[in-house]
Amino acid sequence: MIVIKINYTKKLNPIYVESVDASLLYINEIAQEQELPIQCKMGKEWTDFEKIYTKEAVLNDSLFLRFMQKSIVRSGSDFCKDFIVVKFRYPAKYMIGEEEFSISAHDLRTHYYENGVTFLSEKKTGKKKKQEDTEPIHYKMIYRSPGKAKKGECIFIRENLFHKAINFLTMGLYGLMEEKAKADPEAVFKLVELSAYLGLSTATAIGYLHIPWEQILVIEDEKVLSAPKVAEVVRTHPVSYYDDEFVLDFDDPRLEQILNKHECTLFADVANAKGYRLIQNRTKEEVQKNGIRINGKFPGKHIKKEKIFQECTVDRKEEQIENILWDGMGLIDESIFPEYADGFVYCRSHFFKSCLFRGNVQEYFKDFCVKNNFDFESYMVKDMFGNKKKLSDIKVVITDKSLKWLKFIDMMGGDNKKAYKIYRQYMKEHDDCFSVVKTAHKSKWGDLQLTAYQMNNSLPTTEEKTLKPITEQAVRIIEELKKPDDITYLKYLDWKKDDFNINEVLCALVERNPDFRKTELFRTKKSKDINRLVDNFAEGRLPQQGDNLTICGNPIALLMKAVGENPLDENIFRIENDAIQCYTERFENNANLAAFRNPHNSPNNILHFHNFRADLIAKYFPKLGQNVIIINLIGTDAQARGSGFDEDSDFVLVTDQPELASLAKDAYVKYPTIINKVEELKSSEYHFRLEDYAEMDSKIADAQASIGTSTDAAQLALSYYYDDGMKSRELEEVFIILSVIGQISIDLAKKEFNLNVGREIKRIRNLPCMNKKFVPQFFADTKKRRNNKDFENVKRMNCPMDIMAEIIEQQTGYSERVSHVLIRKLFNKKIKGKANKYKFNKLIEESKKYNDTVKILASSKRKGRLEDDELYKLKRRQMELFLRKASKNLDQITIIQLVNHALMDSNSDVMGTLLNFLYFNYREKFLNCFVKNS
């Protein structure tokens, strides 16, 4: 056996690759074949098509990137042409002459999955243009993470690297499926699962762990039912609809004549003779795929066609509610827990993911042996595959839920034991390495965490006296920031500083001269910061004492099962009628807690916890820290109540704010837990064809929109429900169904359900109870700020969020006026002379270019196309490129003139960039531009 040795200790920079929209790729291909000029539609406008414009994407350090490191080529700035990101968000709409054409995003995906992408980058791989910079590269689709597919994005790889990469990502399963498909083209495969799990080794790593499988014990998870209790059960039932449908008459010769005008034909001989596109399948859909719009000139007839759709129903009844005790989690012994981590390490590897919580695993095993008079060094236990292991060797305990390769046993020998041997061998060859992708961390707000409007608008009350205390923390923060002494505001600036804002610059200038607080620059920044914060609070981002706590399920029970005892005899927590018991170090023993998990769409999802600091847990898990919560899953309804959470690093926002805890208790008692009984299709199987991959990923991309639209619809339903006095059962059923749809939409990346979620949301939005004239004020404000969307009919409603927004606005008045000082009066008048004009102009020019790029990135973030970490890394890269090009060796005179330029009103767009550059690169000279006054 050859072990592939990779250095996991050396830092690996991310690579930056080009990101391109598939619609532009396609229009570019058409343009190269045409002599006539082509126009493309961007938004609502037609513009002349010139060339493909690309952006940058980032591929971070991961198991996959380290494996590919020696096969790919990086430029000095870590730019790489071996990958590109292709986005399938928009159709390709273009015009040749006067004729319009349109290719859907779905068809673009099919086209490029089947044929690959040929792309010539305009970027150079070095300072001088090389041969490879002048030749187009052919790429093949390699993978998408579930998140990328939801955004309509895919990673493509240079064709000659494809087989090396895909066999690493799939542990060779891709090759086995390819062979089987060649032998039997009609064979079907679990492509949804394969695509979802092959991306596990591409996850961004913050560190790596080497854990030999001899030290890992795998046991079967446990399903546990609660006692019967009232629940809201959501199922689907079939409903018939009769639609008017126009059916083309393919036997009518007029149809062939119309198709010929579009250079298409139904006949192979005509296609060969004239070079027309052949429409092989005689369907309306096939005609439309060729960009042909069907209108009244086409021969055919209208028919009534029955269509059967699944629609959701809600039934309130007594049910037992199921929990899976350790779904996606495990335990890791303190002896191998990494120093840089806290509480847990969320690990990923080949078809493996598990959130491993730190604890004294070996100590528990020793105590078990002492209690039962066993020899610790020799006592053996069996894993779920029948392998015997010494307790003294076991450092990690996981369940079968962490092993995603178990879904492919049919391709790995046919049974558990054979599949385990194959997997064990593969992991040995890759040095038994796991990437750590997440660990516990405190809130950026210290002891506070921000709630969301979805949570606050689900609180089951419209009483102002109850809601007002929930806003008090936000109001206190605003009032402290507004004080004219600026002490709290300066702390706020220091706390919120980063490499891209001017907070640190302002703090340094105030330290040099306190009068700087009176300048318009400082006062305007303070006013904007406070107003922005007020808006955020009024739109539901309310700070509360608490934090996001990562969920752990009954760890003592897991240790008991590991040694062969009955985990249901754990006997640590009690069952309560109005709460679920938990254990967390974040709050005091016996505290009542409110908890919320995303997606959160209804009061039926609010969790009420009772904190019980059990001694046995404290003994064996003393270092879980303040960002982990153990939730009792034995005999409770916790998982269903928390929107179907599992324990693979899912978290809940938990607070002990008294009114929220009291409302959580009310919600837990009065709003029964929702049970999702929408049928999950047994297997998401597709043929091993690239068009099937495309169909699958298109479904996932379509479902992404359902998460947002289901949440929006639920918020409207909740607002109408509260505004109507909390009496409408119909509206209650609406937000119950939408809660289930929110769960399903997230799972669609790896499962399929017997429900068209997009259609079901549309049906719900068209119900009479949802057809209200107005939308609530908070909802309109939020959509305006985030999506620039305007609503005509807006009013304040008697719903929790609008009530709290009004309280915040009433409680936060205007700041006290402060006399202003002209900033130029603080300039150092002793600095005189002529600036270096070339360096002066060059820095301003590069600042503008940098600003324009960052604005585009910020726009992408607002539109949900970039995650926070992606945005930060891309901005950081643009900053590095800007610093390389920016002027060097600036003298004092040039610096003061650049400062003067930056502070002119007309240059406010580049002010921050210039001030930051000068401060961080010429700190002493920059500060010397201003007089010192202590």
PDB file of C-alpha atoms in Angstrom, residues 557-754:
ATOM      1  CA  ALA A 557     -25.751   8.104  26.679  1.00  0.00           C
ATOM      2  CA  LEU A 558     -23.348   7.830  23.723  1.00  0.00           C
ATOM      3  CA  LEU A 559     -20.524   6.714  26.028  1.00  0.00           C
ATOM      4  CA  MET A 560     -22.881   4.199  27.643  1.00  0.00           C
ATOM      5  CA  LYS A 561     -23.732   2.698  24.269  1.00  0.00           C
ATOM      6  CA  ALA A 562     -20.031   2.580  23.370  1.00  0.00           C
ATOM      7  CA  VAL A 563     -19.388   0.216  26.306  1.00  0.00           C
ATOM      8  CA  GLY A 564     -22.491  -1.886  25.638  1.00  0.00           C
ATOM      9  CA  GLU A 565     -24.905  -0.349  28.154  1.00  0.00           C
ATOM     10  CA  ASN A 566     -28.456   0.834  27.402  1.00  0.00           C
ATOM     11  CA  PRO A 567     -28.205   4.544  26.479  1.00  0.00           C
ATOM     12  CA  LEU A 568     -31.850   5.132  27.391  1.00  0.00           C
ATOM     13  CA  ASP A 569     -30.902   4.452  31.021  1.00  0.00           C
ATOM     14  CA  GLU A 570     -28.817   7.633  31.109  1.00  0.00           C
ATOM     15  CA  ASN A 571     -31.187   9.170  33.739  1.00  0.00           C
ATOM     16  CA  ILE A 572     -29.631  12.629  33.774  1.00  0.00           C
ATOM     17  CA  PHE A 573     -32.531  14.752  32.547  1.00  0.00           C
ATOM     18  CA  ARG A 574     -36.226  14.756  33.461  1.00  0.00           C
ATOM     19  CA  ILE A 575     -39.205  15.205  31.134  1.00  0.00           C
ATOM     20  CA  GLU A 576     -41.087  18.452  31.809  1.00  0.00           C
ATOM     21  CA  ASN A 577     -44.475  19.510  30.448  1.00  0.00           C
ATOM     22  CA  ASP A 578     -43.525  23.096  29.638  1.00  0.00           C
ATOM     23  CA  ALA A 579     -39.793  22.852  28.865  1.00  0.00           C
ATOM     24  CA  ILE A 580     -36.994  20.677  27.528  1.00  0.00           C
ATOM     25  CA  GLN A 581     -34.078  20.182  29.877  1.00  0.00           C
ATOM     26  CA  CYS A 582     -30.602  21.090  28.687  1.00  0.00           C
ATOM     27  CA  TYR A 583     -27.052  21.575  29.932  1.00  0.00           C
ATOM     28  CA  THR A 584     -24.974  24.619  29.059  1.00  0.00           C
ATOM     29  CA  GLU A 585     -22.212  26.498  30.854  1.00  0.00           C
ATOM     30  CA  ARG A 586     -23.336  29.735  29.177  1.00  0.00           C
ATOM     31  CA  PHE A 587     -26.207  30.244  31.661  1.00  0.00           C
ATOM     32  CA  GLU A 588     -26.804  29.677  35.355  1.00  0.00           C
ATOM     33  CA  ASN A 589     -28.155  26.401  36.684  1.00  0.00           C
ATOM     34  CA  ASN A 590     -31.974  26.316  36.709  1.00  0.00           C
ATOM     35  CA  ALA A 591     -32.250  29.192  34.198  1.00  0.00           C
ATOM     36  CA  ASN A 592     -35.252  29.315  31.881  1.00  0.00           C
ATOM     37  CA  LEU A 593     -34.159  29.934  28.309  1.00  0.00           C
ATOM     38  CA  ALA A 594     -35.683  30.844  24.963  1.00  0.00           C
ATOM     39  CA  ALA A 595     -34.094  29.291  21.874  1.00  0.00           C
ATOM     40  CA  PHE A 596     -34.524  29.715  18.128  1.00  0.00           C
ATOM     41  CA  ARG A 597     -33.055  27.856  15.179  1.00  0.00           C
ATOM     42  CA  ASN A 598     -32.948  28.834  11.521  1.00  0.00           C
ATOM     43  CA  PRO A 599     -34.989  28.370   9.430  1.00  0.00           C
ATOM     44  CA  HIS A 600     -37.521  29.826  11.860  1.00  0.00           C
ATOM     45  CA  ASN A 601     -41.023  30.456  10.563  1.00  0.00           C
ATOM     46  CA  SER A 602     -43.523  30.069  13.403  1.00  0.00           C
ATOM     47  CA  PRO A 603     -44.152  30.137  17.180  1.00  0.00           C
ATOM     48  CA  ASN A 604     -44.385  26.336  16.884  1.00  0.00           C
ATOM     49  CA  ASN A 605     -40.600  26.374  16.346  1.00  0.00           C
ATOM     50  CA  ILE A 606     -39.736  28.307  19.524  1.00  0.00           C
ATOM     51  CA  LEU A 607     -37.877  26.142  22.044  1.00  0.00           C
ATOM     52  CA  HIS A 608     -38.164  26.590  25.807  1.00  0.00           C
ATOM     53  CA  PHE A 609     -35.233  25.152  27.767  1.00  0.00           C
ATOM     54  CA  HIS A 610     -34.645  24.557  31.460  1.00  0.00           C
ATOM     55  CA  ASN A 611     -30.918  24.513  32.231  1.00  0.00           C
ATOM     56  CA  PHE A 612     -29.755  21.657  34.460  1.00  0.00           C
ATOM     57  CA  ARG A 613     -26.019  21.650  35.260  1.00  0.00           C
ATOM     58  CA  ALA A 614     -25.605  17.903  35.862  1.00  0.00           C
ATOM     59  CA  ASP A 615     -22.502  16.821  37.819  1.00  0.00           C
ATOM     60  CA  LEU A 616     -21.924  13.733  35.656  1.00  0.00           C
ATOM     61  CA  ILE A 617     -21.727  15.831  32.493  1.00  0.00           C
ATOM     62  CA  ALA A 618     -19.431  18.336  34.213  1.00  0.00           C
ATOM     63  CA  LYS A 619     -17.131  15.479  35.253  1.00  0.00           C
ATOM     64  CA  TYR A 620     -16.624  13.957  31.809  1.00  0.00           C
ATOM     65  CA  PHE A 621     -17.147  17.101  29.697  1.00  0.00           C
ATOM     66  CA  PRO A 622     -15.544  19.891  31.761  1.00  0.00           C
ATOM     67  CA  LYS A 623     -14.253  21.921  28.793  1.00  0.00           C
ATOM     68  CA  LEU A 624     -17.274  22.134  26.500  1.00  0.00           C
ATOM     69  CA  GLY A 625     -17.140  25.882  26.995  1.00  0.00           C
ATOM     70  CA  GLN A 626     -19.853  28.507  26.762  1.00  0.00           C
ATOM     71  CA  ASN A 627     -20.876  27.923  23.153  1.00  0.00           C
ATOM     72  CA  VAL A 628     -22.199  24.372  23.384  1.00  0.00           C
ATOM     73  CA  ILE A 629     -25.626  23.236  24.567  1.00  0.00           C
ATOM     74  CA  ILE A 630     -26.502  19.631  25.386  1.00  0.00           C
ATOM     75  CA  ILE A 631     -30.196  19.131  24.636  1.00  0.00           C
ATOM     76  CA  ASN A 632     -32.033  16.173  26.124  1.00  0.00           C
ATOM     77  CA  LEU A 633     -33.271  14.172  23.139  1.00  0.00           C
ATOM     78  CA  ILE A 634     -34.474  11.166  25.137  1.00  0.00           C
ATOM     79  CA  GLY A 635     -38.269  11.319  25.230  1.00  0.00           C
ATOM     80  CA  THR A 636     -38.630  14.949  24.078  1.00  0.00           C
ATOM     81  CA  ASP A 637     -39.798  16.684  20.895  1.00  0.00           C
ATOM     82  CA  ALA A 638     -36.666  18.836  20.561  1.00  0.00           C
ATOM     83  CA  GLN A 639     -35.557  17.955  17.009  1.00  0.00           C
ATOM     84  CA  ALA A 640     -38.959  18.427  15.386  1.00  0.00           C
ATOM     85  CA  ARG A 641     -39.525  21.604  17.395  1.00  0.00           C
ATOM     86  CA  GLY A 642     -36.165  22.952  16.234  1.00  0.00           C
ATOM     87  CA  SER A 643     -37.049  22.595  12.539  1.00  0.00           C
ATOM     88  CA  GLY A 644     -35.473  19.156  12.267  1.00  0.00           C
ATOM     89  CA  PHE A 645     -32.004  20.020  13.572  1.00  0.00           C
ATOM     90  CA  ASP A 646     -29.268  17.434  13.735  1.00  0.00           C
ATOM     91  CA  GLU A 647     -26.024  17.550  15.690  1.00  0.00           C
ATOM     92  CA  ASP A 648     -23.454  18.021  12.923  1.00  0.00           C
ATOM     93  CA  SER A 649     -22.695  21.601  14.085  1.00  0.00           C
ATOM     94  CA  ASP A 650     -26.274  22.934  13.921  1.00  0.00           C
ATOM     95  CA  PHE A 651     -26.816  25.680  16.485  1.00  0.00           C
ATOM     96  CA  VAL A 652     -29.593  27.513  18.281  1.00  0.00           C
ATOM     97  CA  LEU A 653     -29.670  31.121  19.418  1.00  0.00           C
ATOM     98  CA  VAL A 654     -30.268  30.956  23.185  1.00  0.00           C
ATOM     99  CA  THR A 655     -31.107  33.801  25.566  1.00  0.00           C
ATOM    100  CA  ASP A 656     -32.201  34.146  29.186  1.00  0.00           C
ATOM    101  CA  GLN A 657     -33.933  37.499  28.605  1.00  0.00           C
ATOM    102  CA  PRO A 658     -36.920  37.133  31.006  1.00  0.00           C
ATOM    103  CA  GLU A 659     -39.745  38.181  28.685  1.00  0.00           C
ATOM    104  CA  LEU A 660     -38.389  36.067  25.826  1.00  0.00           C
ATOM    105  CA  ALA A 661     -38.045  33.049  28.125  1.00  0.00           C
ATOM    106  CA  SER A 662     -41.618  33.544  29.354  1.00  0.00           C
ATOM    107  CA  LEU A 663     -42.953  33.860  25.797  1.00  0.00           C
ATOM    108  CA  ALA A 664     -40.975  30.751  24.806  1.00  0.00           C
ATOM    109  CA  LYS A 665     -42.746  28.865  27.578  1.00  0.00           C
ATOM    110  CA  ASP A 666     -46.140  30.134  26.335  1.00  0.00           C
ATOM    111  CA  ALA A 667     -45.290  29.123  22.775  1.00  0.00           C
ATOM    112  CA  TYR A 668     -44.123  25.663  23.862  1.00  0.00           C
ATOM    113  CA  VAL A 669     -47.391  25.043  25.712  1.00  0.00           C
ATOM    114  CA  LYS A 670     -49.877  26.701  23.326  1.00  0.00           C
ATOM    115  CA  TYR A 671     -48.368  26.068  19.869  1.00  0.00           C
ATOM    116  CA  PRO A 672     -47.887  22.321  19.297  1.00  0.00           C
ATOM    117  CA  THR A 673     -44.705  21.037  17.703  1.00  0.00           C
ATOM    118  CA  ILE A 674     -44.819  20.518  13.934  1.00  0.00           C
ATOM    119  CA  ILE A 675     -44.149  17.038  12.552  1.00  0.00           C
ATOM    120  CA  ASN A 676     -42.953  16.886   8.964  1.00  0.00           C
ATOM    121  CA  LYS A 677     -44.581  13.849   7.350  1.00  0.00           C
ATOM    122  CA  VAL A 678     -44.159  14.975   3.754  1.00  0.00           C
ATOM    123  CA  GLU A 679     -43.082  11.822   1.962  1.00  0.00           C
ATOM    124  CA  GLU A 680     -39.394  11.566   1.197  1.00  0.00           C
ATOM    125  CA  LEU A 681     -38.819   9.706  -2.061  1.00  0.00           C
ATOM    126  CA  LYS A 682     -36.934   6.497  -1.347  1.00  0.00           C
ATOM    127  CA  SER A 683     -33.988   7.180  -3.595  1.00  0.00           C
ATOM    128  CA  SER A 684     -32.930  10.077  -5.768  1.00  0.00           C
ATOM    129  CA  GLU A 685     -31.670   7.968  -8.633  1.00  0.00           C
ATOM    130  CA  TYR A 686     -30.558   9.236 -12.039  1.00  0.00           C
ATOM    131  CA  HIS A 687     -28.854   7.759 -15.054  1.00  0.00           C
ATOM    132  CA  PHE A 688     -25.099   8.278 -15.191  1.00  0.00           C
ATOM    133  CA  ARG A 689     -25.406  10.978 -17.819  1.00  0.00           C
ATOM    134  CA  LEU A 690     -24.333  14.577 -17.674  1.00  0.00           C
ATOM    135  CA  GLU A 691     -27.805  15.763 -18.662  1.00  0.00           C
ATOM    136  CA  ASP A 692     -29.114  13.954 -15.563  1.00  0.00           C
ATOM    137  CA  TYR A 693     -26.519  15.787 -13.458  1.00  0.00           C
ATOM    138  CA  ALA A 694     -27.752  19.035 -14.988  1.00  0.00           C
ATOM    139  CA  GLU A 695     -31.393  18.213 -14.281  1.00  0.00           C
ATOM    140  CA  MET A 696     -30.553  17.369 -10.676  1.00  0.00           C
ATOM    141  CA  ASP A 697     -28.553  20.557 -10.049  1.00  0.00           C
ATOM    142  CA  SER A 698     -31.228  22.688 -11.713  1.00  0.00           C
ATOM    143  CA  LYS A 699     -33.780  21.315  -9.248  1.00  0.00           C
ATOM    144  CA  ILE A 700     -31.491  22.194  -6.353  1.00  0.00           C
ATOM    145  CA  ALA A 701     -30.899  25.707  -7.698  1.00  0.00           C
ATOM    146  CA  ASP A 702     -34.649  26.226  -8.163  1.00  0.00           C
ATOM    147  CA  ALA A 703     -35.262  25.073  -4.598  1.00  0.00           C
ATOM    148  CA  GLN A 704     -32.870  27.679  -3.186  1.00  0.00           C
ATOM    149  CA  ALA A 705     -35.339  30.447  -3.917  1.00  0.00           C
ATOM    150  CA  SER A 706     -37.925  28.493  -1.945  1.00  0.00           C
ATOM    151  CA  ILE A 707     -36.042  29.022   1.332  1.00  0.00           C
ATOM    152  CA  GLY A 708     -36.297  32.793   1.077  1.00  0.00           C
ATOM    153  CA  THR A 709     -39.811  32.894  -0.363  1.00  0.00           C
ATOM    154  CA  SER A 710     -41.154  30.461   2.251  1.00  0.00           C
ATOM    155  CA  THR A 711     -39.691  32.637   5.019  1.00  0.00           C
ATOM    156  CA  ASP A 712     -41.126  35.804   3.461  1.00  0.00           C
ATOM    157  CA  ALA A 713     -44.563  34.241   3.057  1.00  0.00           C
ATOM    158  CA  ALA A 714     -44.446  32.942   6.640  1.00  0.00           C
ATOM    159  CA  GLN A 715     -43.642  36.432   7.954  1.00  0.00           C
ATOM    160  CA  LEU A 716     -46.607  37.888   6.105  1.00  0.00           C
ATOM    161  CA  ALA A 717     -48.875  35.107   7.407  1.00  0.00           C
ATOM    162  CA  LEU A 718     -47.649  35.701  10.976  1.00  0.00           C
ATOM    163  CA  SER A 719     -48.173  39.461  10.655  1.00  0.00           C
ATOM    164  CA  TYR A 720     -51.731  38.997   9.362  1.00  0.00           C
ATOM    165  CA  TYR A 721     -52.376  36.386  12.080  1.00  0.00           C
ATOM    166  CA  TYR A 722     -51.333  38.751  14.882  1.00  0.00           C
ATOM    167  CA  ASP A 723     -53.022  41.758  13.268  1.00  0.00           C
ATOM    168  CA  ASP A 724     -56.241  39.707  13.161  1.00  0.00           C
ATOM    169  CA  GLY A 725     -56.113  39.004  16.897  1.00  0.00           C
ATOM    170  CA  MET A 726     -54.400  35.572  16.681  1.00  0.00           C
ATOM    171  CA  LYS A 727     -57.711  33.878  15.808  1.00  0.00           C
ATOM    172  CA  SER A 728     -57.354  32.606  12.223  1.00  0.00           C
ATOM    173  CA  ARG A 729     -56.740  28.850  12.031  1.00  0.00           C
ATOM    174  CA  GLU A 730     -56.254  29.187   8.278  1.00  0.00           C
ATOM    175  CA  LEU A 731     -53.316  31.586   8.733  1.00  0.00           C
ATOM    176  CA  GLU A 732     -51.941  29.361  11.491  1.00  0.00           C
ATOM    177  CA  GLU A 733     -51.923  26.418   9.082  1.00  0.00           C
ATOM    178  CA  VAL A 734     -50.189  28.589   6.486  1.00  0.00           C
ATOM    179  CA  PHE A 735     -47.157  29.351   8.665  1.00  0.00           C
ATOM    180  CA  ILE A 736     -47.090  25.740   9.893  1.00  0.00           C
ATOM    181  CA  ILE A 737     -46.885  24.450   6.304  1.00  0.00           C
ATOM    182  CA  LEU A 738     -44.292  27.095   5.413  1.00  0.00           C
ATOM    183  CA  SER A 739     -42.184  25.987   8.367  1.00  0.00           C
ATOM    184  CA  VAL A 740     -42.078  22.477   6.887  1.00  0.00           C
ATOM    185  CA  ILE A 741     -41.322  23.843   3.413  1.00  0.00           C
ATOM    186  CA  GLY A 742     -38.375  25.771   4.869  1.00  0.00           C
ATOM    187  CA  GLN A 743     -36.964  22.493   6.234  1.00  0.00           C
ATOM    188  CA  ILE A 744     -37.565  20.624   2.971  1.00  0.00           C
ATOM    189  CA  SER A 745     -35.939  23.340   0.861  1.00  0.00           C
ATOM    190  CA  ILE A 746     -32.688  23.011   2.808  1.00  0.00           C
ATOM    191  CA  ASP A 747     -32.689  19.213   2.437  1.00  0.00           C
ATOM    192  CA  LEU A 748     -33.293  19.289  -1.321  1.00  0.00           C
ATOM    193  CA  ALA A 749     -29.543  19.335  -1.967  1.00  0.00           C
ATOM    194  CA  LYS A 750     -29.362  15.694  -0.863  1.00  0.00           C
ATOM    195  CA  LYS A 751     -32.951  14.386  -0.830  1.00  0.00           C
ATOM    196  CA  GLU A 752     -36.100  14.476  -2.933  1.00  0.00           C
ATOM    197  CA  PHE A 753     -39.651  14.870  -1.651  1.00  0.00           C
ATOM    198  CA  ASN A 754     -43.103  14.199  -3.031  1.00  0.00           C
TER     199      ASN A 754
END
